[in-house]
Short mmCIF file of C-alpha atoms in Angstrom, two decimals:
data_model
loop_
_atom_site.label_atom_id
_atom_site.label_comp_id
_atom_site.label_asym_id
_atom_site.label_seq_id
_atom_site.Cartn_x
_atom_site.Cartn_y
_atom_site.Cartn_z
CA MET A 25 -41.42 32.35 29.10
CA LYS A 26 -37.74 31.47 29.05
CA LEU A 27 -35.27 33.03 26.61
CA ALA A 28 -34.39 29.65 25.06
CA SER A 29 -37.98 28.84 24.18
CA ILE A 30 -38.52 32.24 22.56
CA ILE A 31 -35.38 31.98 20.47
CA ILE A 32 -36.12 28.41 19.39
CA SER A 33 -39.60 29.41 18.25
CA CYS A 34 -38.28 32.34 16.22
CA ILE A 35 -35.22 30.98 14.49
CA LEU A 36 -34.93 28.26 11.87
CA LEU A 37 -34.28 24.78 13.13
CA ALA A 38 -31.57 22.64 11.54
CA SER A 39 -29.42 19.76 12.70
CA ALA A 40 -26.95 17.35 11.20
CA SER A 41 -25.93 13.87 12.11
CA ALA A 42 -23.00 11.76 10.98
CA ASP A 43 -24.43 8.60 12.49
CA ILE A 44 -27.59 8.04 10.44
CA LEU A 45 -26.01 5.64 7.94
CA GLN A 46 -23.75 2.73 8.81
CA ASN A 47 -20.51 2.35 6.85
CA PRO A 48 -21.32 5.29 4.53
CA ASP A 49 -17.81 5.35 3.02
CA PHE A 50 -17.53 1.56 2.58
CA GLU A 51 -14.25 1.46 4.48
CA LEU A 52 -15.55 -1.56 6.41
CA PRO A 53 -14.98 -4.28 3.76
CA PRO A 54 -17.11 -7.28 2.80
CA SER A 55 -16.76 -10.30 5.05
CA ASN A 56 -14.83 -12.41 2.53
CA TRP A 57 -12.76 -9.65 0.93
CA THR A 58 -8.99 -9.94 0.69
CA ALA A 59 -6.80 -7.19 -0.72
CA ASN A 60 -5.60 -7.94 -4.25
CA SER A 61 -2.89 -5.72 -5.67
CA THR A 62 -3.47 -6.95 -9.24
CA SER A 63 -7.12 -5.89 -9.52
CA PRO A 64 -9.11 -3.13 -7.79
CA PHE A 65 -12.40 -5.01 -8.32
CA PHE A 66 -13.82 -7.68 -5.99
CA THR A 67 -17.12 -9.28 -7.05
CA LEU A 68 -19.58 -9.93 -4.24
CA ASP A 69 -21.34 -13.30 -4.11
CA GLN A 70 -23.70 -15.23 -1.84
CA ASN A 71 -20.90 -15.58 0.72
CA SER A 72 -20.35 -11.81 0.97
CA THR A 73 -21.83 -9.41 3.48
CA ILE A 74 -21.19 -5.63 3.60
CA PRO A 75 -21.44 -4.03 7.06
CA GLY A 76 -24.57 -1.88 7.15
CA TRP A 77 -25.73 -2.80 3.64
CA THR A 78 -27.53 -5.54 1.74
CA PHE A 79 -27.09 -6.09 -1.99
CA GLU A 80 -28.49 -7.78 -5.08
CA GLY A 81 -27.28 -8.33 -8.65
CA GLY A 82 -23.88 -7.37 -9.99
CA VAL A 83 -22.08 -5.53 -7.19
CA GLN A 84 -18.32 -5.11 -6.79
CA TYR A 85 -16.18 -3.76 -3.96
CA VAL A 86 -13.53 -1.52 -5.51
CA THR A 87 -10.20 -0.19 -4.28
CA ALA A 88 -8.49 2.98 -5.50
CA GLY A 89 -5.53 2.30 -7.76
CA ALA A 90 -4.81 0.51 -11.02
CA GLY A 91 -6.21 3.45 -12.96
CA LEU A 92 -9.29 3.88 -10.76
CA SER A 93 -9.51 7.18 -8.84
CA LEU A 94 -11.75 7.47 -5.79
CA PRO A 95 -12.32 10.19 -3.20
CA GLN A 96 -9.70 9.97 -0.46
CA ASN A 97 -8.11 6.99 -2.27
CA GLY A 98 -10.25 4.55 -0.32
CA HIS A 99 -12.92 2.01 -1.19
CA ALA A 100 -16.27 2.24 -2.95
CA ILE A 101 -19.07 0.19 -4.49
CA LEU A 102 -19.53 -0.44 -8.22
CA LEU A 103 -23.09 -1.23 -9.26
CA GLY A 104 -22.99 -3.42 -12.36
CA GLN A 105 -25.75 -5.19 -14.30
CA ASP A 106 -28.89 -5.09 -12.11
CA GLY A 107 -26.67 -4.02 -9.20
CA ARG A 108 -28.42 -2.71 -6.11
CA ILE A 109 -27.48 -1.90 -2.50
CA ASN A 110 -29.78 -0.72 0.24
CA GLN A 111 -29.79 0.23 3.89
CA THR A 112 -32.67 0.79 6.31
CA PHE A 113 -32.53 3.48 8.98
CA THR A 114 -35.00 4.87 11.50
CA ALA A 115 -36.24 8.47 11.32
CA THR A 116 -36.25 9.38 15.01
CA GLY A 117 -37.67 12.49 16.63
CA GLU A 118 -39.82 15.14 14.99
CA GLN A 119 -40.54 15.45 11.27
CA MET A 120 -37.32 16.39 9.48
CA GLN A 121 -36.06 16.57 5.90
CA TYR A 122 -33.28 14.14 4.99
CA LEU A 123 -30.60 15.44 2.62
CA LEU A 124 -28.14 13.05 0.99
CA THR A 125 -24.69 13.89 -0.42
CA PHE A 126 -22.63 11.30 -2.31
CA ALA A 127 -19.71 10.95 -4.71
CA LEU A 128 -20.31 9.44 -8.14
CA ALA A 129 -17.63 8.10 -10.49
CA ARG A 130 -17.37 5.44 -13.17
CA GLY A 131 -15.49 2.16 -13.02
CA VAL A 132 -13.84 2.46 -16.44
CA GLN A 133 -12.69 5.74 -17.93
CA ASN A 134 -12.94 4.85 -21.65
CA CYS A 135 -16.24 3.32 -22.71
CA ALA A 136 -19.13 3.92 -25.09
CA SER A 137 -21.70 5.23 -22.58
CA ASN A 138 -22.48 5.71 -18.90
CA ALA A 139 -25.00 3.83 -16.85
CA SER A 140 -26.92 5.96 -14.39
CA LEU A 141 -27.40 5.73 -10.64
CA VAL A 142 -30.96 5.69 -9.30
CA VAL A 143 -31.37 6.85 -5.69
CA SER A 144 -34.72 6.09 -4.08
CA ALA A 145 -36.52 6.13 -0.76
CA PRO A 146 -40.22 5.94 0.15
CA ASP A 147 -42.18 8.21 -2.24
CA SER A 148 -39.07 9.57 -4.00
CA SER A 149 -36.68 8.59 -6.78
CA ALA A 150 -33.98 10.46 -8.72
CA GLN A 151 -31.51 9.54 -11.43
CA PHE A 152 -27.88 10.69 -11.65
CA SER A 153 -25.30 10.28 -14.41
CA PHE A 154 -21.58 10.92 -14.26
CA THR A 155 -20.72 13.72 -16.72
CA GLN A 156 -17.36 15.19 -15.64
CA LYS A 157 -18.62 18.52 -16.99
CA TYR A 158 -18.45 20.40 -13.72
CA SER A 159 -15.36 19.05 -11.95
CA LYS A 160 -11.66 18.66 -12.57
CA GLU A 161 -11.72 15.48 -10.49
CA PRO A 162 -12.57 12.03 -11.93
CA TRP A 163 -15.69 12.00 -9.73
CA GLU A 164 -18.57 14.37 -8.99
CA VAL A 165 -20.45 15.13 -5.78
CA TYR A 166 -24.26 15.33 -5.86
CA GLY A 167 -26.89 16.43 -3.38
CA HIS A 168 -30.46 15.15 -3.16
CA GLN A 169 -33.42 15.42 -0.79
CA LEU A 170 -34.62 11.93 0.06
CA GLY A 171 -37.83 12.96 1.80
CA SER A 172 -39.36 14.08 5.07
CA TRP A 173 -39.96 11.68 7.96
CA GLY A 174 -40.09 11.36 11.72
CA ASP A 175 -41.72 9.57 14.64
CA GLY A 176 -39.77 6.34 14.29
CA GLU A 177 -40.54 5.66 10.62
CA SER A 178 -38.42 2.95 9.00
CA ILE A 179 -36.79 4.27 5.81
CA ASN A 180 -35.21 2.09 3.13
CA LEU A 181 -32.51 3.87 1.08
CA VAL A 182 -31.84 2.15 -2.25
CA LEU A 183 -29.05 2.78 -4.77
CA GLN A 184 -29.14 0.85 -8.03
CA SER A 185 -27.69 0.95 -11.52
CA GLN A 186 -29.73 1.62 -14.63
CA ALA A 187 -28.34 0.75 -18.03
CA ILE A 188 -28.62 3.32 -20.79
CA ASP A 189 -27.06 1.16 -23.53
CA ALA A 190 -28.40 -2.24 -24.58
CA ASP A 191 -24.90 -3.74 -24.60
CA PRO A 192 -23.72 -4.21 -20.98
CA ASN A 193 -20.10 -4.60 -22.10
CA SER A 194 -20.00 -1.04 -23.48
CA ILE A 195 -21.29 0.65 -20.34
CA CYS A 196 -19.33 2.42 -17.63
CA TRP A 197 -21.15 1.25 -14.53
CA PRO A 198 -21.59 3.79 -11.70
CA VAL A 199 -19.28 3.83 -8.70
CA VAL A 200 -20.71 5.35 -5.51
CA ASP A 201 -18.80 6.44 -2.43
CA GLU A 202 -18.74 8.80 0.58
CA LEU A 203 -22.42 9.03 1.42
CA SER A 204 -23.47 11.64 3.96
CA LEU A 205 -27.03 11.98 5.28
CA ILE A 206 -28.12 14.98 7.35
CA THR A 207 -31.44 16.18 8.71
CA ILE A 208 -32.80 19.70 8.59
CA GLY A 209 -35.92 21.22 10.12
CA SER A 210 -38.15 24.10 9.11
CA VAL A 211 -36.42 27.05 7.42
CA ASN A 212 -38.28 30.28 8.14
CA GLN A 213 -37.83 33.88 7.06
CA ASP A 214 -35.85 36.12 9.38
CA ASN A 215 -36.72 39.60 10.63
CA ASP A 216 -35.17 41.45 7.69
CA ASN A 217 -35.96 39.22 4.73
CA LEU A 218 -39.26 37.94 3.35
CA LEU A 219 -37.46 35.04 1.62
CA PRO A 220 -36.54 31.97 3.70
CA ASN A 221 -32.97 30.82 2.95
CA GLY A 222 -32.25 33.90 0.84
CA GLY A 223 -28.56 33.45 1.62
CA PHE A 224 -28.55 29.76 0.58
CA GLU A 225 -27.16 28.73 3.95
CA PHE A 226 -29.36 25.64 4.16
CA GLY A 227 -28.79 22.76 1.77
CA PRO A 228 -26.96 19.42 1.58
CA ALA A 229 -23.74 18.85 3.52
CA PHE A 230 -20.41 19.83 2.00
CA PRO A 231 -18.10 16.78 2.07
CA GLY A 232 -14.75 17.21 3.75
CA PHE A 233 -12.91 15.22 1.07
CA SER A 234 -13.85 17.54 -1.81
CA ASN A 235 -13.35 21.17 -2.76
CA GLU A 236 -15.52 20.88 -5.86
CA GLY A 237 -18.88 21.86 -4.35
CA VAL A 238 -22.12 19.87 -4.52
CA LEU A 239 -24.06 19.52 -7.79
CA LEU A 240 -27.84 19.89 -7.67
CA ASN A 241 -29.88 18.63 -10.59
CA SER A 242 -33.15 20.08 -11.83
CA GLU A 243 -35.90 19.97 -9.21
CA PRO A 244 -39.16 21.82 -9.95
CA SER A 245 -40.58 21.48 -6.44
CA LEU A 246 -39.87 23.89 -3.57
CA SER A 247 -40.70 21.26 -0.97
CA GLU A 248 -38.59 18.49 -2.55
CA SER A 249 -35.46 20.47 -3.42
CA ALA A 250 -32.22 19.86 -1.52
CA LEU A 251 -31.61 23.63 -1.71
CA GLN A 252 -34.16 24.59 0.90
CA GLN A 253 -37.02 26.80 -0.36
CA TRP A 254 -35.56 27.04 -3.89
CA MET A 255 -36.40 25.17 -7.06
CA VAL A 256 -33.49 24.25 -9.36
CA MET A 257 -33.53 24.67 -13.14
CA GLY A 258 -30.86 22.77 -15.05
CA THR A 259 -27.79 22.04 -12.91
CA VAL A 260 -26.31 24.37 -10.31
CA LYS A 261 -23.35 23.96 -7.99
CA TYR A 262 -23.83 24.53 -4.27
CA ILE A 263 -20.54 26.08 -3.12
CA ASP A 264 -19.00 26.77 0.29
CA ALA A 265 -16.73 29.52 1.56
CA LYS A 266 -13.91 27.07 2.38
CA SER A 267 -13.35 26.18 -1.27
CA TYR A 268 -14.77 29.13 -3.24
CA PHE A 269 -15.40 32.84 -3.08
CA VAL A 270 -18.79 33.25 -1.43
CA PRO A 271 -20.14 36.83 -1.31
CA GLU A 272 -21.94 36.47 2.04
CA GLY A 273 -22.14 33.79 4.74
CA LYS A 274 -20.98 30.21 4.29
CA ALA A 275 -22.67 29.12 1.07
CA ALA A 276 -23.86 30.34 -2.33
CA VAL A 277 -25.09 29.06 -5.70
CA GLU A 278 -23.02 28.93 -8.89
CA ILE A 279 -25.14 28.44 -12.03
CA VAL A 280 -22.96 26.04 -14.02
CA ALA A 281 -25.24 24.45 -16.64
CA GLY A 282 -25.34 27.46 -18.94
CA ILE A 283 -28.27 29.27 -20.52
CA SER A 284 -31.66 28.92 -18.79
CA ALA A 285 -30.23 27.14 -15.74
CA GLY A 286 -30.80 28.77 -12.39
CA VAL A 287 -32.86 28.89 -9.20
CA GLN A 288 -36.40 30.00 -8.48
CA THR A 289 -38.62 30.58 -5.48
CA ALA A 290 -42.09 32.00 -4.90
CA LYS A 291 -43.63 34.15 -2.19
CA LEU A 292 -47.21 35.13 -1.43
CA LEU A 293 -47.12 38.95 -1.65
CA GLN A 294 -49.66 41.75 -1.53
CA GLN A 295 -50.94 42.25 -5.07
CA GLY A 296 -49.98 45.68 -6.44
CA SER A 297 -47.65 46.55 -3.53
CA ASN A 298 -44.05 47.56 -4.23
CA TYR A 299 -41.19 45.30 -3.16
CA ASN A 300 -37.43 45.63 -3.35
CA LEU A 301 -35.22 42.67 -4.30
CA GLU A 302 -31.49 42.80 -3.50
CA PHE A 303 -28.89 40.20 -4.41
CA MET A 304 -25.16 39.64 -4.92
CA LEU A 305 -23.82 38.66 -8.36
CA GLY A 306 -20.22 37.59 -8.99
CA ASP A 307 -17.83 34.72 -9.64
CA ALA A 308 -16.61 31.85 -7.47
CA ASN A 309 -12.82 32.31 -7.82
CA ASP A 310 -12.67 29.23 -10.06
CA SER A 311 -11.13 30.89 -13.15
CA CYS A 312 -14.55 31.56 -14.68
CA SER A 313 -13.74 34.72 -16.64
CA GLY A 314 -15.65 36.96 -19.02
CA ASP A 315 -19.09 38.58 -18.90
CA LEU A 316 -21.49 36.72 -16.61
CA THR A 317 -25.13 37.65 -17.26
CA VAL A 318 -28.16 36.72 -15.19
CA GLY A 319 -31.79 37.37 -15.99
CA VAL A 320 -33.90 38.19 -12.94
CA ILE A 321 -37.65 37.72 -13.02
CA ALA A 322 -39.66 39.11 -10.11
CA GLY A 323 -43.39 39.06 -10.68
CA SER A 324 -43.98 40.76 -14.03
CA SER A 325 -40.61 42.57 -13.93
CA VAL A 326 -37.73 41.19 -16.02
CA GLN A 327 -34.21 42.63 -15.96
CA ASN A 328 -30.74 41.46 -17.00
CA PHE A 329 -27.63 42.04 -14.88
CA THR A 330 -24.01 41.55 -16.03
CA VAL A 331 -20.69 41.50 -14.20
CA HIS A 332 -17.32 41.25 -15.89
CA SER A 333 -15.32 38.55 -14.16
CA ASN A 334 -11.58 37.98 -14.01
CA GLY A 335 -12.29 34.61 -12.41
CA THR A 336 -10.55 35.57 -9.17
CA GLY A 337 -13.53 36.01 -6.86
CA ALA A 338 -15.58 39.21 -6.66
CA ALA A 339 -19.23 40.25 -6.40
CA LYS A 340 -21.45 43.30 -6.64
CA LYS A 341 -24.80 44.09 -5.05
CA TYR A 342 -27.77 44.80 -7.31
CA SER A 343 -31.44 45.54 -6.75
CA LEU A 344 -34.72 45.98 -8.53
CA THR A 345 -38.19 47.11 -7.54
CA PHE A 346 -41.32 45.25 -8.61
CA LYS A 347 -44.98 44.82 -7.76
CA GLY A 348 -46.47 41.78 -6.12
CA THR A 349 -48.72 39.70 -8.32
CA GLY A 350 -51.73 37.62 -7.42
CA PRO A 351 -53.78 35.89 -6.47
CA GLY A 352 -51.13 33.14 -6.05
CA PRO A 353 -47.46 33.36 -4.99
CA THR A 354 -45.20 35.77 -6.89
CA PRO A 355 -42.32 33.95 -8.67
CA ILE A 356 -38.73 35.15 -8.25
CA SER A 357 -36.02 33.55 -10.38
CA PHE A 358 -32.38 33.90 -11.40
CA GLN A 359 -31.46 32.40 -14.78
CA SER A 360 -28.05 32.34 -16.40
CA TYR A 361 -27.64 33.77 -19.90
CA THR A 362 -24.00 32.69 -19.96
CA ALA A 363 -22.26 29.43 -20.93
CA ARG A 364 -18.64 29.35 -19.75
CA GLN A 365 -15.78 26.93 -19.08
CA ASN A 366 -12.86 27.66 -16.79
CA GLU A 367 -9.16 27.10 -17.46
CA GLU A 368 -9.47 23.41 -16.54
CA GLY A 369 -12.37 22.82 -18.93
CA ALA A 370 -15.09 22.54 -16.29
CA PHE A 371 -18.35 24.36 -16.90
CA CYS A 372 -18.84 27.35 -14.63
CA GLY A 373 -21.00 30.44 -14.34
CA PRO A 374 -22.34 33.34 -12.28
CA VAL A 375 -22.65 33.14 -8.50
CA ILE A 376 -25.84 34.27 -6.75
CA ASP A 377 -25.97 35.02 -3.03
CA GLY A 378 -27.53 37.29 -0.41
CA VAL A 379 -31.02 37.44 -1.92
CA VAL A 380 -33.13 39.77 0.22
CA LEU A 381 -36.76 40.70 -0.35
CA ARG A 382 -38.35 43.63 1.50
CA VAL A 383 -41.44 45.78 1.24
CA SER A 384 -40.10 48.87 -0.52
CA SER A 385 -41.38 51.18 2.25
CA GLY A 386 -38.80 49.58 4.56
CA TYR A 387 -41.30 47.68 6.71
CA LYS A 388 -39.68 44.66 8.32
CA PRO A 389 -41.83 41.53 8.79
CA ASN A 390 -41.96 39.24 11.79
CA MET A 391 -40.91 41.87 14.31
CA HIS A 392 -42.95 40.27 17.09
CA CYS A 393 -40.28 37.67 17.92
CA ALA A 394 -37.49 40.25 17.84
CA PHE A 395 -39.50 42.54 20.14
CA LEU A 396 -40.12 39.75 22.65
CA ILE A 397 -36.45 38.77 22.70
CA ALA A 398 -35.40 42.40 23.23
CA LEU A 399 -37.84 42.77 26.13
CA LEU A 400 -36.59 39.56 27.70
CA LEU A 401 -32.96 40.62 27.44
CA LEU A 402 -33.87 43.87 29.14
CA GLY A 403 -35.52 41.95 31.98
CA LEU A 404 -39.00 43.23 31.20
CA LEU A 405 -40.58 39.79 30.73
#
């Protein structure tokens, strides 16, 4: 057996592609669009075509300026009354999960209420509303898992507006921009951690235009969450080491939606056996100061942990020992008991990273792959 095949079978498989969607940033304009310095809005009609996209209902092509702020000061799409755009792509290769990242803003800053954006694909649908609670920018970045496909399946991605208010004149219609679609394969546990993706390294793509992180809304399913192998309670922010303080690796989770928000996973463990859970708790260097408290639930064990934050980026390692429950998977969760806002008024909270689960005796699972690799490197296979 070759070294490459052993390593591929033992490590997690993930890949990203920037070419799945056509014209994802809408910088290729509609066929009949002409720049107009007096208005940033251009209404699409039966004579309009958008490269890569089809549309229905009230759809406008918008340009940054005239009081409208967009990521990278470019172009975007406003979905008005019954507005809808869609694009079909082909899921090539093996079965993969498709994770979408996009920027969401609103076309008018002062209005009575927001319309929401509905993102859907075969067998999935999710709703997003612009809040400006978690960002100092006039737009927010969201992540979402569209679904899992492969083998040449044809996938139709649909984005459409949904009115919340009965009066269409009082609604701030959603503006969408900077879509990014990546694929990711199976995420498995490593040799020293029973929890897959315990370091939160696998999730939606971080956009290059933003340093605000990626918001993840509540998702009660492990298999359908954009944060691989973790359910989301409330709203959390997926943060990267380029823009924030991340305790370990390249990514972490900041629990921003206040009390009871957080993340949860589950693992099938030996009932009655002792396990040790380690994790990092701190702040993201986003001026989130004060006491940050997290409640950790592992099986039947419940314990609170608190760090005092100056908001400048720091973390401490904590641990607790608990017994596996049964007969089903043992739940493990991190919930915030803190509601904070930083100096710029954005909601913020504790950062969780480096979650490691081990049998308390020190036994390390999945050593077979590591042993085979070591033998191969030594020339014994």
